[in-house]
Short mmCIF file of C-alpha atoms in Angstrom, two decimals:
data_model
loop_
_atom_site.label_atom_id
_atom_site.label_comp_id
_atom_site.label_asym_id
_atom_site.label_seq_id
_atom_site.Cartn_x
_atom_site.Cartn_y
_atom_site.Cartn_z
CA MET A 1 98.97 107.28 92.43
CA THR A 2 98.99 109.40 89.34
CA GLY A 3 98.72 108.58 85.66
CA PRO A 4 97.00 105.53 84.19
CA ASP A 5 97.54 103.39 87.29
CA ALA A 6 95.17 105.62 89.24
CA SER A 7 92.38 105.66 86.70
CA SER A 8 89.29 103.58 87.20
CA ALA A 9 90.02 101.96 83.85
CA ALA A 10 93.13 100.42 85.41
CA MET A 11 90.99 98.65 87.99
CA THR A 12 89.57 95.43 86.68
CA GLY A 13 85.89 95.73 87.37
CA ALA A 14 86.21 99.17 88.96
CA GLY A 15 83.97 101.12 86.65
CA SER A 16 80.64 102.69 87.55
CA ARG A 17 78.68 100.16 89.61
CA PRO A 18 75.53 101.65 91.10
CA ALA A 19 74.45 98.26 92.42
CA ALA A 20 77.69 97.81 94.36
CA THR A 21 77.53 101.21 96.01
CA SER A 22 73.80 101.71 96.42
CA PRO A 23 72.82 102.72 99.98
CA ALA A 24 69.85 100.34 99.67
CA ARG A 25 72.19 97.37 99.82
CA THR A 26 73.76 95.98 102.99
CA PRO A 27 76.98 97.93 103.62
CA VAL A 28 80.31 96.20 103.05
CA THR A 29 81.86 95.38 106.42
CA LEU A 30 85.55 96.22 106.65
CA LEU A 31 88.44 95.40 108.98
CA ILE A 32 91.56 97.61 108.82
CA ALA A 33 94.91 96.00 109.67
CA ASP A 34 97.90 98.35 109.99
CA ASP A 35 100.59 98.57 112.66
CA ASP A 36 100.68 102.37 112.57
CA GLU A 37 97.98 103.66 114.92
CA VAL A 38 97.73 107.07 113.26
CA THR A 39 97.34 105.55 109.79
CA ARG A 40 94.84 103.00 111.06
CA SER A 41 92.74 105.58 112.86
CA GLY A 42 92.79 107.94 109.89
CA LEU A 43 91.70 105.22 107.48
CA ARG A 44 88.91 104.18 109.82
CA THR A 45 87.56 107.71 110.12
CA LEU A 46 87.73 108.43 106.40
CA LEU A 47 86.41 105.08 105.16
CA ALA A 48 83.59 104.98 107.72
CA ALA A 49 82.32 108.20 106.15
CA GLN A 50 82.14 106.62 102.68
CA PRO A 51 78.76 105.36 101.44
CA GLY A 52 78.25 101.62 101.51
CA ILE A 53 81.07 100.82 103.96
CA THR A 54 80.91 99.96 107.64
CA VAL A 55 84.23 99.67 109.47
CA VAL A 56 83.73 96.96 112.07
CA GLY A 57 87.19 96.77 113.58
CA GLU A 58 90.94 97.30 113.54
CA ALA A 59 94.06 95.18 113.98
CA ALA A 60 97.63 96.23 114.76
CA ASP A 61 99.33 93.13 113.33
CA GLY A 62 98.64 89.93 111.41
CA VAL A 63 97.88 87.83 114.47
CA GLU A 64 95.28 90.31 115.65
CA ALA A 65 93.86 90.55 112.12
CA VAL A 66 93.20 86.80 112.06
CA GLU A 67 91.65 86.94 115.53
CA GLN A 68 89.43 89.89 114.63
CA VAL A 69 88.25 88.24 111.41
CA ARG A 70 87.17 85.20 113.40
CA LEU A 71 85.29 87.42 115.83
CA LEU A 72 83.82 90.07 113.51
CA ARG A 73 83.58 88.19 110.20
CA PRO A 74 84.11 91.21 107.90
CA ASP A 75 83.51 91.07 104.16
CA VAL A 76 86.88 92.70 103.37
CA VAL A 77 90.20 93.16 105.15
CA LEU A 78 92.33 96.16 104.21
CA MET A 79 95.72 94.61 104.97
CA ASP A 80 99.08 96.31 105.45
CA VAL A 81 101.95 93.95 104.66
CA ARG A 82 104.78 95.08 106.93
CA MET A 83 103.49 94.36 110.42
CA PRO A 84 105.03 92.77 113.54
CA ARG A 85 104.39 89.25 114.85
CA CYS A 86 102.72 88.13 111.63
CA ASN A 87 102.99 90.11 108.40
CA GLY A 88 100.18 90.68 105.94
CA ILE A 89 101.34 87.89 103.64
CA GLU A 90 101.11 85.19 106.27
CA ALA A 91 97.89 86.66 107.65
CA THR A 92 96.34 86.61 104.17
CA ARG A 93 97.41 83.02 103.59
CA HIS A 94 95.99 82.01 106.96
CA LEU A 95 92.69 83.83 106.46
CA LEU A 96 92.05 82.26 103.08
CA ALA A 97 92.73 78.81 104.53
CA GLU A 98 90.27 79.29 107.38
CA PRO A 99 87.49 76.66 107.57
CA ALA A 100 84.04 77.77 106.48
CA ARG A 101 82.69 77.71 110.04
CA SER A 102 84.87 80.68 110.99
CA ALA A 103 84.49 82.57 107.72
CA PRO A 104 81.78 84.96 106.57
CA PRO A 105 78.67 83.32 105.07
CA ALA A 106 79.98 83.82 101.52
CA GLY A 107 83.38 82.32 102.37
CA PRO A 108 86.66 83.82 103.63
CA PRO A 109 86.97 87.60 103.61
CA LYS A 110 88.42 89.33 100.57
CA VAL A 111 91.83 90.88 101.19
CA VAL A 112 93.00 94.18 99.71
CA VAL A 113 96.66 94.94 100.34
CA ILE A 114 97.38 98.56 101.20
CA THR A 115 100.96 99.75 100.91
CA THR A 116 103.11 102.84 100.60
CA PHE A 117 105.27 101.66 97.71
CA GLU A 118 103.95 100.18 94.49
CA ASN A 119 107.24 98.34 93.93
CA ASP A 120 106.99 96.59 97.28
CA GLY A 121 108.03 92.97 96.78
CA TYR A 122 105.75 92.00 99.62
CA VAL A 123 102.73 92.96 97.53
CA THR A 124 103.32 90.36 94.82
CA ALA A 125 103.82 87.76 97.54
CA ALA A 126 100.50 88.79 99.12
CA LEU A 127 98.75 88.61 95.75
CA SER A 128 100.20 85.13 95.26
CA ALA A 129 98.85 84.24 98.71
CA GLY A 130 95.36 85.09 97.48
CA ALA A 131 94.82 88.81 98.05
CA SER A 132 92.32 90.22 95.56
CA GLY A 133 94.39 93.30 94.76
CA PHE A 134 96.23 96.25 96.20
CA VAL A 135 95.91 99.98 96.69
CA LEU A 136 98.38 102.67 97.65
CA LYS A 137 98.01 104.58 100.91
CA ARG A 138 98.42 107.87 99.06
CA LEU A 139 95.34 107.28 96.89
CA PRO A 140 92.29 109.48 97.56
CA VAL A 141 90.02 107.79 100.07
CA ARG A 142 87.20 107.53 97.52
CA GLN A 143 89.42 105.28 95.35
CA ILE A 144 90.35 103.10 98.31
CA ALA A 145 86.64 102.86 99.18
CA GLU A 146 85.79 101.90 95.60
CA ALA A 147 88.45 99.19 95.71
CA VAL A 148 86.85 97.79 98.85
CA ARG A 149 83.41 97.76 97.23
CA VAL A 150 84.63 96.17 94.00
CA VAL A 151 86.49 93.40 95.82
CA ALA A 152 83.49 92.77 98.09
CA ALA A 153 81.41 92.26 94.93
CA GLY A 154 83.72 89.40 93.95
CA GLU A 155 86.01 91.12 91.48
CA ALA A 156 89.70 91.97 91.59
CA ILE A 157 91.69 95.18 91.62
CA LEU A 158 94.52 95.32 89.08
CA PHE A 159 96.87 98.19 88.39
CA PRO A 160 98.63 96.58 85.41
CA ALA A 161 101.51 99.04 85.04
CA ALA A 162 102.32 98.94 88.74
CA LEU A 163 102.07 95.15 88.79
CA ARG A 164 104.45 94.93 85.82
CA ARG A 165 106.98 97.11 87.63
CA MET A 166 106.75 95.03 90.79
CA VAL A 167 107.22 91.74 88.99
CA ALA A 168 110.02 93.19 86.84
CA ALA A 169 111.99 93.81 90.04
CA ARG A 170 111.74 90.13 91.01
CA PRO A 171 113.61 87.25 89.37
CA LEU A 172 111.44 85.24 87.01
CA GLY A 173 110.48 81.82 88.18
CA SER A 174 110.92 78.66 86.19
CA ALA A 175 108.85 78.30 83.05
CA GLU A 176 107.37 75.23 84.72
CA ALA A 177 105.65 77.60 87.19
CA LEU A 178 103.03 78.03 84.48
CA PRO A 179 101.78 74.73 83.06
CA ARG A 180 101.51 76.25 79.61
CA ALA A 181 100.88 72.89 77.98
CA ALA A 182 97.68 72.68 80.03
CA LEU A 183 96.38 75.98 78.67
CA THR A 184 94.83 76.16 75.22
CA GLY A 185 96.00 78.88 72.88
CA ARG A 186 92.82 80.84 73.48
CA GLU A 187 93.21 80.51 77.25
CA GLU A 188 96.72 81.96 76.95
CA ASP A 189 95.28 84.83 74.91
CA VAL A 190 92.71 85.50 77.64
CA LEU A 191 95.37 85.38 80.37
CA ARG A 192 97.55 87.88 78.50
CA LEU A 193 94.61 90.26 78.15
CA MET A 194 93.75 89.79 81.83
CA ALA A 195 97.31 90.92 82.56
CA THR A 196 96.65 94.25 80.83
CA GLY A 197 93.74 94.90 83.21
CA LEU A 198 90.94 94.29 80.72
CA SER A 199 87.55 93.31 82.13
CA ASN A 200 85.67 90.30 80.79
CA PRO A 201 83.48 92.41 78.45
CA GLU A 202 86.61 94.14 77.10
CA ILE A 203 88.32 90.79 76.54
CA ALA A 204 85.21 89.55 74.73
CA GLN A 205 85.29 92.59 72.47
CA SER A 206 89.02 92.23 71.80
CA LEU A 207 88.74 88.55 70.88
CA MET A 208 85.34 88.95 69.17
CA VAL A 209 83.72 86.21 71.25
CA SER A 210 80.78 86.16 73.63
CA LEU A 211 81.02 87.24 77.26
CA GLU A 212 80.00 83.75 78.40
CA THR A 213 82.86 82.27 76.37
CA VAL A 214 85.32 84.61 78.10
CA LYS A 215 83.92 83.70 81.53
CA THR A 216 84.43 80.04 80.69
CA HIS A 217 88.02 80.66 79.59
CA VAL A 218 88.78 82.71 82.72
CA GLY A 219 87.37 79.96 84.92
CA ASN A 220 89.47 77.36 83.11
CA VAL A 221 92.61 79.48 83.49
CA LEU A 222 92.09 79.90 87.24
CA THR A 223 91.45 76.19 87.70
CA LYS A 224 94.43 75.05 85.63
CA LEU A 225 96.82 77.48 87.33
CA GLY A 226 95.47 76.77 90.79
CA ALA A 227 95.03 80.52 91.17
CA GLN A 228 92.98 82.02 94.01
CA ASN A 229 91.61 84.75 91.71
CA ARG A 230 92.42 86.55 88.48
CA THR A 231 94.98 88.79 90.20
CA HIS A 232 96.88 85.71 91.35
CA ALA A 233 96.68 84.29 87.83
CA VAL A 234 98.23 87.46 86.42
CA VAL A 235 101.08 87.29 88.95
CA ILE A 236 101.75 83.71 87.85
CA ALA A 237 101.70 84.79 84.20
CA TYR A 238 104.29 87.51 84.80
CA GLU A 239 106.53 85.47 87.07
CA SER A 240 106.58 82.52 84.67
CA GLY A 241 107.47 84.71 81.70
CA LEU A 242 104.27 84.10 79.72
CA VAL A 243 103.66 87.84 80.00
CA VAL A 244 106.69 90.12 80.18
CA PRO A 245 106.90 93.63 81.71
CA GLY A 246 105.99 96.13 79.01
CA PHE A 247 103.33 93.93 77.41
CA THR A 248 100.27 96.01 76.56
CA GLY A 249 98.10 93.57 74.66
#
């Protein structure tokens, strides 16, 4: 990806994070799910060479991905969406619904969608299913690795411009998809700024409030929308029409 979508500033939470990438910490364990053997093997070789990442397994389709997660319990799954038997959307939905006994100690694995096309309608569906973000296969491996680390640390990966283009290609849902009456005016403000890819500290600076206040608003937004994570909340905001393609804050 070129332009602003590829910059670290476009990744929510994807700035410089020594703590997340320090070799002293336990490496992030990763499962790669892709039906193309050459792509899968190449990603494994390249990502295994990145600091802070241990590739623990591979899967050729969604069914195998679910099985391998149960067996290997990775922190993150790098999930292709167009796969046989069970696509990445259904696999993501299934993984995030797994009972705690079969999930990693910190809960279900984080899912990062990896795709060839940024306007892939499957990606928004996967984000709605609970994926924490997406990356393009053509990105440099160091950016894919950083996405894996950031998501493992509990944050989300947003490429706002690409997300706007994807949602713009889909018909808007009903306004009732977003219970706007349940959100306060300030919570709507926070959601709109989340949709531009701003981090919590940047939102706090924009609204001239404390970081703790922003965290509270973000938590309230996720709860009221029933969103899996902030990426899912942004998808809901776009698809409901609260935020329209072209909005920049």
